[in-house]
PDB file of C-alpha atoms and ligand atoms in Angstrom:
ATOM      1  CA  HIS A   8     -11.844  40.302  -4.151  1.00 36.00           C
ATOM      2  CA  ILE A   9     -14.877  39.434  -6.406  1.00 39.00           C
ATOM      3  CA  THR A  10     -16.019  43.173  -6.197  1.00 35.00           C
ATOM      4  CA  ALA A  11     -12.568  44.382  -7.069  1.00 39.00           C
ATOM      5  CA  LEU A  12     -12.706  41.802 -10.233  1.00 41.00           C
ATOM      6  CA  GLY A  13     -15.834  43.263 -11.326  1.00 38.00           C
ATOM      7  CA  ASP A  14     -14.500  46.762 -11.123  1.00 40.00           C
ATOM      8  CA  VAL A  15     -11.566  45.840 -13.383  1.00 41.00           C
ATOM      9  CA  GLN A  16     -13.748  43.928 -15.759  1.00 45.00           C
ATOM     10  CA  ALA A  17     -15.870  47.151 -16.293  1.00 42.00           C
ATOM     11  CA  GLU A  18     -12.674  48.830 -17.517  1.00 46.00           C
ATOM     12  CA  GLY A  19     -12.372  46.387 -20.167  1.00 48.00           C
ATOM     13  CA  GLY A  20      -8.858  45.078 -21.323  1.00 51.00           C
ATOM     14  CA  HIS A  21      -7.485  44.471 -18.003  1.00 58.00           C
ATOM     15  CA  TYR A  22      -9.734  41.650 -17.198  1.00 61.00           C
ATOM     16  CA  ALA A  23      -7.437  38.854 -18.052  1.00 63.00           C
ATOM     17  CA  GLY A  24      -4.600  40.210 -15.723  1.00 67.00           C
ATOM     18  CA  ALA A  25      -6.796  40.780 -12.814  1.00 68.00           C
ATOM     19  CA  ALA A  26      -8.098  37.148 -13.062  1.00 69.00           C
ATOM     20  CA  LEU A  27      -4.383  36.109 -13.390  1.00 68.00           C
ATOM     21  CA  PHE A  28      -3.402  38.026 -10.338  1.00 69.00           C
ATOM     22  CA  PHE A  29      -6.529  36.548  -8.530  1.00 70.00           C
ATOM     23  CA  ARG A  30      -5.635  33.142  -9.479  1.00 71.00           C
ATOM     24  CA  ASP A  31      -1.890  33.570  -8.386  1.00 76.00           C
ATOM     25  CA  LEU A  32      -3.115  34.997  -5.191  1.00 76.00           C
ATOM     26  CA  THR A  33      -4.940  31.803  -4.467  1.00 85.00           C
ATOM     27  CA  ALA A  34      -2.383  29.607  -5.651  1.00 85.00           C
ATOM     28  CA  ALA A  35       0.095  31.527  -3.226  1.00 88.00           C
ATOM     29  CA  ARG A  36      -2.541  31.159  -0.539  1.00 89.00           C
ATOM     30  CA  ARG A  37      -2.751  27.448  -1.040  1.00 86.00           C
ATOM     31  CA  LEU A  38       1.119  27.010  -1.140  1.00 86.00           C
ATOM     32  CA  GLU A  39       1.377  29.051   2.176  1.00 87.00           C
ATOM     33  CA  HIS A  40      -1.251  26.766   3.899  1.00 87.00           C
ATOM     34  CA  MET A  41       0.782  23.755   2.486  1.00 85.00           C
ATOM     35  CA  ARG A  42       3.780  25.199   4.177  1.00 86.00           C
ATOM     36  CA  VAL A  43       2.417  26.038   7.394  1.00 88.00           C
ATOM     37  CA  ASP A  44       0.745  22.432   7.509  1.00 88.00           C
ATOM     38  CA  PHE A  45       3.988  20.793   6.576  1.00 90.00           C
ATOM     39  CA  VAL A  46       6.057  22.634   9.640  1.00 91.00           C
ATOM     40  CA  ALA A  47       3.088  21.587  11.912  1.00 92.00           C
ATOM     41  CA  ASN A  48       3.258  18.122  10.746  1.00 92.00           C
ATOM     42  CA  ALA A  49       6.920  17.866  10.797  1.00 93.00           C
ATOM     43  CA  SER A  50       7.121  19.430  14.302  1.00 94.00           C
ATOM     44  CA  HIS A  51       4.473  17.065  15.625  1.00 92.00           C
ATOM     45  CA  GLU A  52       6.337  13.941  14.099  1.00 92.00           C
ATOM     46  CA  LEU A  53       9.410  15.118  15.744  1.00 94.00           C
ATOM     47  CA  ARG A  54       7.873  15.875  19.140  1.00 94.00           C
ATOM     48  CA  THR A  55       6.284  12.565  19.602  1.00 92.00           C
ATOM     49  CA  PRO A  56       9.723  10.449  19.777  1.00 93.00           C
ATOM     50  CA  LEU A  57      11.216  13.299  21.369  1.00 95.00           C
ATOM     51  CA  ALA A  58       8.595  13.290  24.255  1.00 95.00           C
ATOM     52  CA  SER A  59       9.000   9.527  24.885  1.00 94.00           C
ATOM     53  CA  LEU A  60      12.809   9.933  25.060  1.00 96.00           C
ATOM     54  CA  MET A  61      12.269  12.638  27.839  1.00 96.00           C
ATOM     55  CA  GLY A  62       9.787  10.354  29.698  1.00 96.00           C
ATOM     56  CA  PHE A  63      12.220   7.641  29.828  1.00 95.00           C
ATOM     57  CA  ILE A  64      15.297   9.899  30.744  1.00 95.00           C
ATOM     58  CA  GLU A  65      13.290  11.281  33.792  1.00 95.00           C
ATOM     59  CA  THR A  66      12.447   7.794  34.671  1.00 95.00           C
ATOM     60  CA  LEU A  67      15.878   6.599  34.513  1.00 94.00           C
ATOM     61  CA  GLN A  68      16.904   9.587  36.823  1.00 94.00           C
ATOM     62  CA  GLY A  69      14.072   8.975  39.088  1.00 93.00           C
ATOM     63  CA  PRO A  70      11.891   5.982  39.858  1.00 91.00           C
ATOM     64  CA  ALA A  71      14.063   3.540  37.905  1.00 89.00           C
ATOM     65  CA  ARG A  72      17.602   4.761  38.947  1.00 91.00           C
ATOM     66  CA  ASN A  73      18.580   1.630  40.533  1.00 92.00           C
ATOM     67  CA  ASP A  74      16.631  -0.843  38.511  1.00 93.00           C
ATOM     68  CA  GLN A  75      19.078  -2.594  36.238  1.00 93.00           C
ATOM     69  CA  ALA A  76      16.418  -4.580  34.247  1.00 94.00           C
ATOM     70  CA  ALA A  77      14.296  -1.501  33.509  1.00 92.00           C
ATOM     71  CA  ARG A  78      17.409   0.502  32.314  1.00 93.00           C
ATOM     72  CA  GLU A  79      18.450  -2.206  29.865  1.00 94.00           C
ATOM     73  CA  ARG A  80      14.833  -2.402  28.460  1.00 95.00           C
ATOM     74  CA  PHE A  81      14.304   1.405  28.387  1.00 95.00           C
ATOM     75  CA  LEU A  82      17.678   2.006  26.447  1.00 95.00           C
ATOM     76  CA  VAL A  83      16.326  -0.359  23.687  1.00 96.00           C
ATOM     77  CA  ILE A  84      13.354   1.720  23.397  1.00 94.00           C
ATOM     78  CA  MET A  85      15.074   4.920  23.475  1.00 95.00           C
ATOM     79  CA  ARG A  86      17.663   4.015  20.894  1.00 96.00           C
ATOM     80  CA  GLU A  87      14.602   3.079  18.511  1.00 94.00           C
ATOM     81  CA  GLN A  88      12.957   6.429  19.353  1.00 94.00           C
ATOM     82  CA  ALA A  89      16.199   8.200  18.494  1.00 95.00           C
ATOM     83  CA  ARG A  90      16.452   6.149  15.144  1.00 94.00           C
ATOM     84  CA  ARG A  91      13.028   7.281  14.308  1.00 94.00           C
ATOM     85  CA  MET A  92      13.973  11.002  14.832  1.00 95.00           C
ATOM     86  CA  SER A  93      17.170  10.470  12.809  1.00 95.00           C
ATOM     87  CA  ARG A  94      15.265   8.806   9.644  1.00 94.00           C
ATOM     88  CA  LEU A  95      12.562  11.492   9.711  1.00 95.00           C
ATOM     89  CA  ILE A  96      15.319  14.286   9.643  1.00 95.00           C
ATOM     90  CA  ASP A  97      17.223  12.408   6.838  1.00 95.00           C
ATOM     91  CA  ASP A  98      13.792  12.171   4.870  1.00 95.00           C
ATOM     92  CA  LEU A  99      13.049  15.816   5.589  1.00 95.00           C
ATOM     93  CA  LEU A 100      16.247  16.828   4.351  1.00 94.00           C
ATOM     94  CA  SER A 101      16.087  14.601   1.121  1.00 94.00           C
ATOM     95  CA  LEU A 102      12.842  16.193   0.354  1.00 94.00           C
ATOM     96  CA  SER A 103      14.375  19.734   0.622  1.00 92.00           C
ATOM     97  CA  ARG A 104      17.239  18.821  -1.317  1.00 93.00           C
ATOM     98  CA  ILE A 105      15.096  17.340  -4.279  1.00 94.00           C
ATOM     99  CA  GLU A 106      12.620  20.222  -4.096  1.00 90.00           C
ATOM    100  CA  LEU A 107      15.565  22.844  -4.525  1.00 90.00           C
ATOM    101  CA  SER A 108      16.590  21.249  -7.668  1.00 89.00           C
ATOM    102  CA  ALA A 109      13.164  20.316  -8.840  1.00 89.00           C
ATOM    103  CA  HIS A 110      13.603  22.537 -12.176  1.00 90.00           C
ATOM    104  CA  VAL A 111      16.914  20.962 -13.303  1.00 91.00           C
ATOM    105  CA  GLN A 112      16.450  17.627 -15.083  1.00 91.00           C
ATOM    106  CA  PRO A 113      19.260  15.204 -14.134  1.00 93.00           C
ATOM    107  CA  GLN A 114      21.473  14.429 -17.438  1.00 93.00           C
ATOM    108  CA  THR A 115      23.660  11.641 -16.451  1.00 96.00           C
ATOM    109  CA  PRO A 116      23.088   8.321 -18.497  1.00 97.00           C
ATOM    110  CA  VAL A 117      21.866   5.529 -15.860  1.00 97.00           C
ATOM    111  CA  ASP A 118      21.145   2.024 -16.648  1.00 97.00           C
ATOM    112  CA  LEU A 119      17.932   1.507 -14.885  1.00 97.00           C
ATOM    113  CA  VAL A 120      17.928  -2.253 -14.806  1.00 98.00           C
ATOM    114  CA  ALA A 121      21.238  -1.973 -12.910  1.00 98.00           C
ATOM    115  CA  VAL A 122      19.792   0.398 -10.370  1.00 98.00           C
ATOM    116  CA  VAL A 123      16.707  -1.944  -9.738  1.00 98.00           C
ATOM    117  CA  ARG A 124      18.997  -5.151  -9.568  1.00 98.00           C
ATOM    118  CA  HIS A 125      21.073  -3.345  -6.966  1.00 98.00           C
ATOM    119  CA  MET A 126      17.978  -2.296  -4.882  1.00 98.00           C
ATOM    120  CA  ILE A 127      16.560  -5.725  -4.985  1.00 98.00           C
ATOM    121  CA  ASP A 128      20.019  -7.182  -3.681  1.00 98.00           C
ATOM    122  CA  THR A 129      20.118  -4.472  -1.015  1.00 98.00           C
ATOM    123  CA  LEU A 130      16.626  -4.999   0.260  1.00 98.00           C
ATOM    124  CA  ALA A 131      17.181  -8.856   0.246  1.00 97.00           C
ATOM    125  CA  PRO A 132      17.779  -9.122   4.066  1.00 97.00           C
ATOM    126  CA  LEU A 133      14.761  -7.307   4.855  1.00 96.00           C
ATOM    127  CA  ALA A 134      12.674  -9.509   2.346  1.00 97.00           C
ATOM    128  CA  ARG A 135      14.199 -12.654   3.972  1.00 96.00           C
ATOM    129  CA  GLU A 136      13.269 -11.449   7.468  1.00 95.00           C
ATOM    130  CA  ARG A 137       9.654 -11.283   6.460  1.00 95.00           C
ATOM    131  CA  GLY A 138       9.889 -14.388   4.273  1.00 96.00           C
ATOM    132  CA  VAL A 139       9.124 -12.457   1.064  1.00 97.00           C
ATOM    133  CA  ASP A 140      10.349 -13.493  -2.341  1.00 97.00           C
ATOM    134  CA  ILE A 141      11.450 -10.635  -4.745  1.00 98.00           C
ATOM    135  CA  ASN A 142      11.185 -11.645  -8.233  1.00 98.00           C
ATOM    136  CA  LEU A 143      12.412  -9.747 -11.160  1.00 98.00           C
ATOM    137  CA  LYS A 144      11.505  -9.627 -14.938  1.00 98.00           C
ATOM    138  CA  ALA A 145      13.858  -7.518 -16.697  1.00 97.00           C
ATOM    139  CA  PRO A 146      15.179  -7.283 -20.394  1.00 95.00           C
ATOM    140  CA  PRO A 147      18.618  -8.796 -20.834  1.00 94.00           C
ATOM    141  CA  LEU A 148      20.062  -5.580 -22.061  1.00 92.00           C
ATOM    142  CA  PRO A 149      20.848  -2.427 -20.212  1.00 94.00           C
ATOM    143  CA  VAL A 150      17.925   0.431 -20.401  1.00 95.00           C
ATOM    144  CA  THR A 151      19.533   3.930 -20.313  1.00 95.00           C
ATOM    145  CA  VAL A 152      17.491   6.809 -18.951  1.00 97.00           C
ATOM    146  CA  ARG A 153      18.893  10.349 -18.117  1.00 96.00           C
ATOM    147  CA  GLY A 154      18.963  10.639 -14.539  1.00 96.00           C
ATOM    148  CA  GLU A 155      20.751  10.841 -10.902  1.00 96.00           C
ATOM    149  CA  ARG A 156      21.612   7.339  -9.879  1.00 97.00           C
ATOM    150  CA  ASP A 157      21.121   8.006  -6.175  1.00 96.00           C
ATOM    151  CA  GLU A 158      17.715   9.508  -6.724  1.00 97.00           C
ATOM    152  CA  LEU A 159      16.604   6.502  -8.874  1.00 98.00           C
ATOM    153  CA  LEU A 160      17.974   4.152  -6.236  1.00 98.00           C
ATOM    154  CA  ARG A 161      15.838   6.050  -3.765  1.00 97.00           C
ATOM    155  CA  VAL A 162      12.719   5.623  -5.688  1.00 98.00           C
ATOM    156  CA  PHE A 163      12.909   1.896  -5.977  1.00 98.00           C
ATOM    157  CA  GLU A 164      14.250   1.558  -2.399  1.00 98.00           C
ATOM    158  CA  ASN A 165      10.947   3.315  -1.218  1.00 97.00           C
ATOM    159  CA  LEU A 166       8.798   1.294  -3.371  1.00 98.00           C
ATOM    160  CA  ILE A 167      10.184  -2.115  -3.028  1.00 98.00           C
ATOM    161  CA  GLU A 168      10.458  -1.736   0.570  1.00 97.00           C
ATOM    162  CA  ASN A 169       6.782  -0.672   1.012  1.00 97.00           C
ATOM    163  CA  ALA A 170       5.698  -3.593  -1.096  1.00 97.00           C
ATOM    164  CA  VAL A 171       7.933  -5.884   1.313  1.00 97.00           C
ATOM    165  CA  LYS A 172       6.453  -4.140   4.225  1.00 95.00           C
ATOM    166  CA  TYR A 173       2.984  -3.751   3.469  1.00 94.00           C
ATOM    167  CA  GLY A 174       2.825  -6.734   1.227  1.00 94.00           C
ATOM    168  CA  GLN A 175       1.809 -10.214   2.603  1.00 91.00           C
ATOM    169  CA  SER A 176       4.460 -11.656   4.880  1.00 88.00           C
ATOM    170  CA  GLY A 177       5.575 -14.840   3.395  1.00 90.00           C
ATOM    171  CA  GLY A 178       4.473 -13.795  -0.053  1.00 93.00           C
ATOM    172  CA  ARG A 179       5.972 -12.648  -2.894  1.00 96.00           C
ATOM    173  CA  VAL A 180       6.986  -9.182  -4.656  1.00 98.00           C
ATOM    174  CA  ASP A 181       7.114  -9.032  -8.539  1.00 98.00           C
ATOM    175  CA  VAL A 182       9.214  -6.324 -10.146  1.00 98.00           C
ATOM    176  CA  GLY A 183       9.088  -5.951 -13.811  1.00 98.00           C
ATOM    177  CA  ILE A 184      10.931  -3.763 -16.052  1.00 97.00           C
ATOM    178  CA  GLU A 185       9.413  -3.271 -19.650  1.00 96.00           C
ATOM    179  CA  ARG A 186      10.294  -0.994 -22.618  1.00 92.00           C
ATOM    180  CA  SER A 187       7.367   0.259 -24.452  1.00 84.00           C
ATOM    181  CA  ASP A 188       8.733   0.770 -28.101  1.00 70.00           C
ATOM    182  CA  GLY A 189       6.266   3.491 -29.008  1.00 68.00           C
ATOM    183  CA  ALA A 190       7.344   6.699 -30.488  1.00 62.00           C
ATOM    184  CA  ALA A 191       8.014   8.235 -26.892  1.00 69.00           C
ATOM    185  CA  GLY A 192      10.333   5.530 -26.120  1.00 90.00           C
ATOM    186  CA  GLU A 193       9.650   4.895 -22.399  1.00 94.00           C
ATOM    187  CA  VAL A 194      10.735   2.317 -19.795  1.00 96.00           C
ATOM    188  CA  THR A 195       8.197   1.321 -16.971  1.00 97.00           C
ATOM    189  CA  VAL A 196       8.889  -0.332 -13.794  1.00 98.00           C
ATOM    190  CA  CYS A 197       6.208  -1.978 -11.894  1.00 98.00           C
ATOM    191  CA  VAL A 198       6.558  -3.054  -8.317  1.00 98.00           C
ATOM    192  CA  ARG A 199       3.628  -5.287  -7.289  1.00 98.00           C
ATOM    193  CA  ASP A 200       2.564  -6.850  -4.006  1.00 97.00           C
ATOM    194  CA  TYR A 201      -0.185  -9.207  -2.943  1.00 96.00           C
ATOM    195  CA  GLY A 202      -0.885  -7.687   0.342  1.00 95.00           C
ATOM    196  CA  PRO A 203      -4.219  -6.017   1.558  1.00 95.00           C
ATOM    197  CA  GLY A 204      -3.786  -3.254  -0.957  1.00 96.00           C
ATOM    198  CA  ILE A 205      -5.206   0.363  -0.701  1.00 96.00           C
ATOM    199  CA  ALA A 206      -8.733   1.645  -0.696  1.00 95.00           C
ATOM    200  CA  PRO A 207      -9.636   3.744  -3.865  1.00 95.00           C
ATOM    201  CA  GLU A 208     -10.234   6.758  -1.633  1.00 95.00           C
ATOM    202  CA  HIS A 209      -6.523   6.837  -0.295  1.00 96.00           C
ATOM    203  CA  LEU A 210      -5.175   6.577  -3.654  1.00 95.00           C
ATOM    204  CA  PRO A 211      -5.061  10.213  -4.729  1.00 94.00           C
ATOM    205  CA  ARG A 212      -3.603  11.450  -1.303  1.00 94.00           C
ATOM    206  CA  LEU A 213      -0.735   8.629  -1.017  1.00 95.00           C
ATOM    207  CA  THR A 214       1.795  10.810  -2.231  1.00 96.00           C
ATOM    208  CA  GLU A 215       1.272  13.786   0.029  1.00 94.00           C
ATOM    209  CA  ARG A 216       3.862  14.348   2.826  1.00 94.00           C
ATOM    210  CA  PHE A 217       2.936  12.368   5.881  1.00 93.00           C
ATOM    211  CA  TYR A 218      -0.264  11.032   4.378  1.00 93.00           C
ATOM    212  CA  ARG A 219      -0.686   7.589   5.743  1.00 93.00           C
ATOM    213  CA  VAL A 220      -3.595   4.908   5.359  1.00 93.00           C
ATOM    214  CA  ASP A 221      -2.689   3.747   8.921  1.00 90.00           C
ATOM    215  CA  VAL A 222      -0.485   5.697  11.109  1.00 88.00           C
ATOM    216  CA  ALA A 223       0.092   3.093  13.793  1.00 87.00           C
ATOM    217  CA  ALA A 224       0.843   0.714  11.071  1.00 86.00           C
ATOM    218  CA  SER A 225       3.379   2.874   9.389  1.00 87.00           C
ATOM    219  CA  ARG A 226       5.103   3.795  12.685  1.00 84.00           C
ATOM    220  CA  GLU A 227       5.346   0.288  13.648  1.00 85.00           C
ATOM    221  CA  LYS A 228       7.123  -0.770  10.500  1.00 86.00           C
ATOM    222  CA  GLY A 229       9.404   2.369  10.987  1.00 84.00           C
ATOM    223  CA  GLY A 230       7.827   4.616   8.209  1.00 88.00           C
ATOM    224  CA  THR A 231       8.145   8.266   8.142  1.00 93.00           C
ATOM    225  CA  GLY A 232       5.087   8.990   5.957  1.00 94.00           C
ATOM    226  CA  LEU A 233       7.306  10.777   3.388  1.00 96.00           C
ATOM    227  CA  GLY A 234       8.645   7.855   1.133  1.00 97.00           C
ATOM    228  CA  LEU A 235       6.036   8.467  -1.552  1.00 97.00           C
ATOM    229  CA  ALA A 236       6.314  12.114  -1.496  1.00 97.00           C
ATOM    230  CA  ILE A 237      10.020  11.784  -2.358  1.00 97.00           C
ATOM    231  CA  VAL A 238       9.276   9.238  -4.892  1.00 98.00           C
ATOM    232  CA  LYS A 239       6.838  11.866  -6.504  1.00 97.00           C
ATOM    233  CA  HIS A 240       9.359  14.497  -6.520  1.00 96.00           C
ATOM    234  CA  ILE A 241      12.225  12.424  -7.802  1.00 97.00           C
ATOM    235  CA  VAL A 242       9.888  10.922 -10.612  1.00 97.00           C
ATOM    236  CA  ASN A 243       8.693  14.451 -11.639  1.00 96.00           C
ATOM    237  CA  ARG A 244      12.341  15.903 -11.810  1.00 95.00           C
ATOM    238  CA  HIS A 245      13.313  13.106 -14.106  1.00 96.00           C
ATOM    239  CA  ARG A 246      10.204  13.948 -16.515  1.00 95.00           C
ATOM    240  CA  GLY A 247       8.556  10.479 -15.406  1.00 96.00           C
ATOM    241  CA  ARG A 248       5.265   9.473 -14.253  1.00 96.00           C
ATOM    242  CA  LEU A 249       4.201   7.526 -11.152  1.00 98.00           C
ATOM    243  CA  THR A 250       0.998   5.439 -11.377  1.00 97.00           C
ATOM    244  CA  ILE A 251      -0.598   3.518  -8.472  1.00 97.00           C
ATOM    245  CA  ASP A 252      -3.293   0.721  -8.562  1.00 97.00           C
ATOM    246  CA  SER A 253      -4.829  -1.129  -6.201  1.00 97.00           C
ATOM    247  CA  GLN A 254      -7.665  -3.781  -5.825  1.00 92.00           C
ATOM    248  CA  PRO A 255      -8.335  -3.994  -1.925  1.00 92.00           C
ATOM    249  CA  GLY A 256      -7.617  -7.359  -0.725  1.00 93.00           C
ATOM    250  CA  GLU A 257      -5.464  -8.330  -3.879  1.00 95.00           C
ATOM    251  CA  GLY A 258      -2.432  -6.024  -3.571  1.00 96.00           C
ATOM    252  CA  ALA A 259      -1.072  -2.916  -4.811  1.00 97.00           C
ATOM    253  CA  SER A 260       1.012  -1.975  -7.806  1.00 98.00           C
ATOM    254  CA  PHE A 261       3.403   1.266  -8.097  1.00 98.00           C
ATOM    255  CA  CYS A 262       4.624   1.743 -11.455  1.00 98.00           C
ATOM    256  CA  VAL A 263       7.183   4.707 -12.688  1.00 98.00           C
ATOM    257  CA  SER A 264       7.634   5.454 -16.316  1.00 97.00           C
ATOM    258  CA  LEU A 265      10.647   7.170 -17.623  1.00 96.00           C
ATOM    259  CA  PRO A 266      11.817   8.529 -20.984  1.00 95.00           C
ATOM    260  CA  VAL A 267      14.734   6.342 -22.228  1.00 94.00           C
ATOM    261  CA  ILE A 268      17.945   7.367 -24.186  1.00 89.00           C
ATOM    262  CA  PRO A 269      17.826   5.215 -27.603  1.00 79.00           C
ATOM    263  CA  PRO A 270      20.498   2.640 -27.417  1.00 71.00           C
ATOM    264  CA  ALA A 271      22.147   4.437 -30.519  1.00 63.00           C
ATOM    265  CA  ASP A 272      23.290   7.616 -28.599  1.00 51.00           C
ATOM    266  CA  GLY A 273      23.010   6.069 -25.012  1.00 44.00           C
ATOM    267  CA  ALA A 274      26.070   5.751 -22.875  1.00 44.00           C
TER     268      ALA A 274
HETATM  269  P1  ADP B  16       5.546   5.033   5.090  1.00 50.96           P
HETATM  270  O1  ADP B  16       6.782   5.522   5.721  1.00 50.96           O
HETATM  271  O2  ADP B  16       4.412   5.299   6.063  1.00 50.96           O
HETATM  272  O3  ADP B  16       5.689   3.755   4.467  1.00 50.96           O
HETATM  273  P2  ADP B  16       5.058   6.013   2.400  1.00 50.96           P
HETATM  274  O4  ADP B  16       4.909   7.618   1.861  1.00 50.96           O
HETATM  275  O5  ADP B  16       6.219   5.205   1.714  1.00 50.96           O
HETATM  276  O6  ADP B  16       5.285   6.286   4.021  1.00 50.96           O
HETATM  277  O7  ADP B  16       3.633   5.618   2.186  1.00 50.96           O
HETATM  278  C1  ADP B  16       2.476   6.100   2.576  1.00 50.96           C
HETATM  279  C2  ADP B  16       1.500   5.212   3.007  1.00 50.96           C
HETATM  280  O8  ADP B  16       0.954   4.542   1.697  1.00 50.96           O
HETATM  281  C3  ADP B  16       1.898   4.255   3.904  1.00 50.96           C
HETATM  282  O9  ADP B  16       1.935   4.642   5.367  1.00 50.96           O
HETATM  283  C4  ADP B  16       0.815   3.137   3.730  1.00 50.96           C
HETATM  284  O10 ADP B  16      -0.443   3.203   4.313  1.00 50.96           O
HETATM  285  C5  ADP B  16       0.554   3.153   2.203  1.00 50.96           C
HETATM  286  N1  ADP B  16       1.233   2.318   1.339  1.00 50.96           N
HETATM  287  C6  ADP B  16       2.469   2.544   0.682  1.00 50.96           C
HETATM  288  N2  ADP B  16       2.790   1.523   0.094  1.00 50.96           N
HETATM  289  C7  ADP B  16       1.873   0.473   0.020  1.00 50.96           C
HETATM  290  C8  ADP B  16       1.849  -0.931  -0.301  1.00 50.96           C
HETATM  291  N3  ADP B  16       2.458  -1.414  -1.051  1.00 50.96           N
HETATM  292  N4  ADP B  16       0.501  -1.510   0.312  1.00 50.96           N
HETATM  293  C9  ADP B  16      -0.447  -0.844   0.950  1.00 50.96           C
HETATM  294  N5  ADP B  16      -0.368   0.319   1.382  1.00 50.96           N
HETATM  295  C10 ADP B  16       0.907   1.109   1.077  1.00 50.96           C
END
């Protein structure tokens, strides 16, 4: 390819076109690699619980056929494996749906404060189970953004659930909503936990599909490894930004900034 590029360059004016073509080709190859990797990862993730299910079915049909106690125990595990597959399929479908509409910016006015409050209420039972207190600091008035309510709920579901799951059990999670009244008119929602945090080398890769710092820990907590990839795609589609900060040993904070609709022409 380099030779071809040299040849074209010798002809003069076509250089820029060839360079663009060359760059497109590498981008296309990279995309193709990512697609192949993704299919391989997704298949592997689905095959693991499936293999476990097959194993239990065979045991129940064979050696454990008449063992009532084993039967009960195995069914509990089988149900959990089936749930895991179902969660994974739901996340894969969400991701592809969001990707399909990536170029369309959602336009419905949504009150972000209400969205975050609703999600904190929804996750209260999980937080209680882990002895975690979720504190919210929010402005008293609505903060309206253009968006899609379900997708925004999904963003804060993933971030707050992660903070509860990976943060300190018996600890606290702080959720803060702040308007920055600069010219841009933005709102930033930060979800902060005080758990073990994330080492700096992992930070840039956290939003990759299936990237997990500790695969076993994520599986044990029912994770699919797709949550932050989904968050990133939704935030991008809403013309927002996701920033992740962490001091290992002190916790992590995930902040989402979105453009706000000024109160005058808001809903
Ligand atoms: P998962 O389904 O594994 O939770 P996510 O995409 O939501 O997938 O997160 C990817 C990985 O990022 C997790 O497996 C975990 O290792 C790490 N992570 C996410 N949130 C936190 C957090 N608040 N504290 C520490 N690690 C986190």
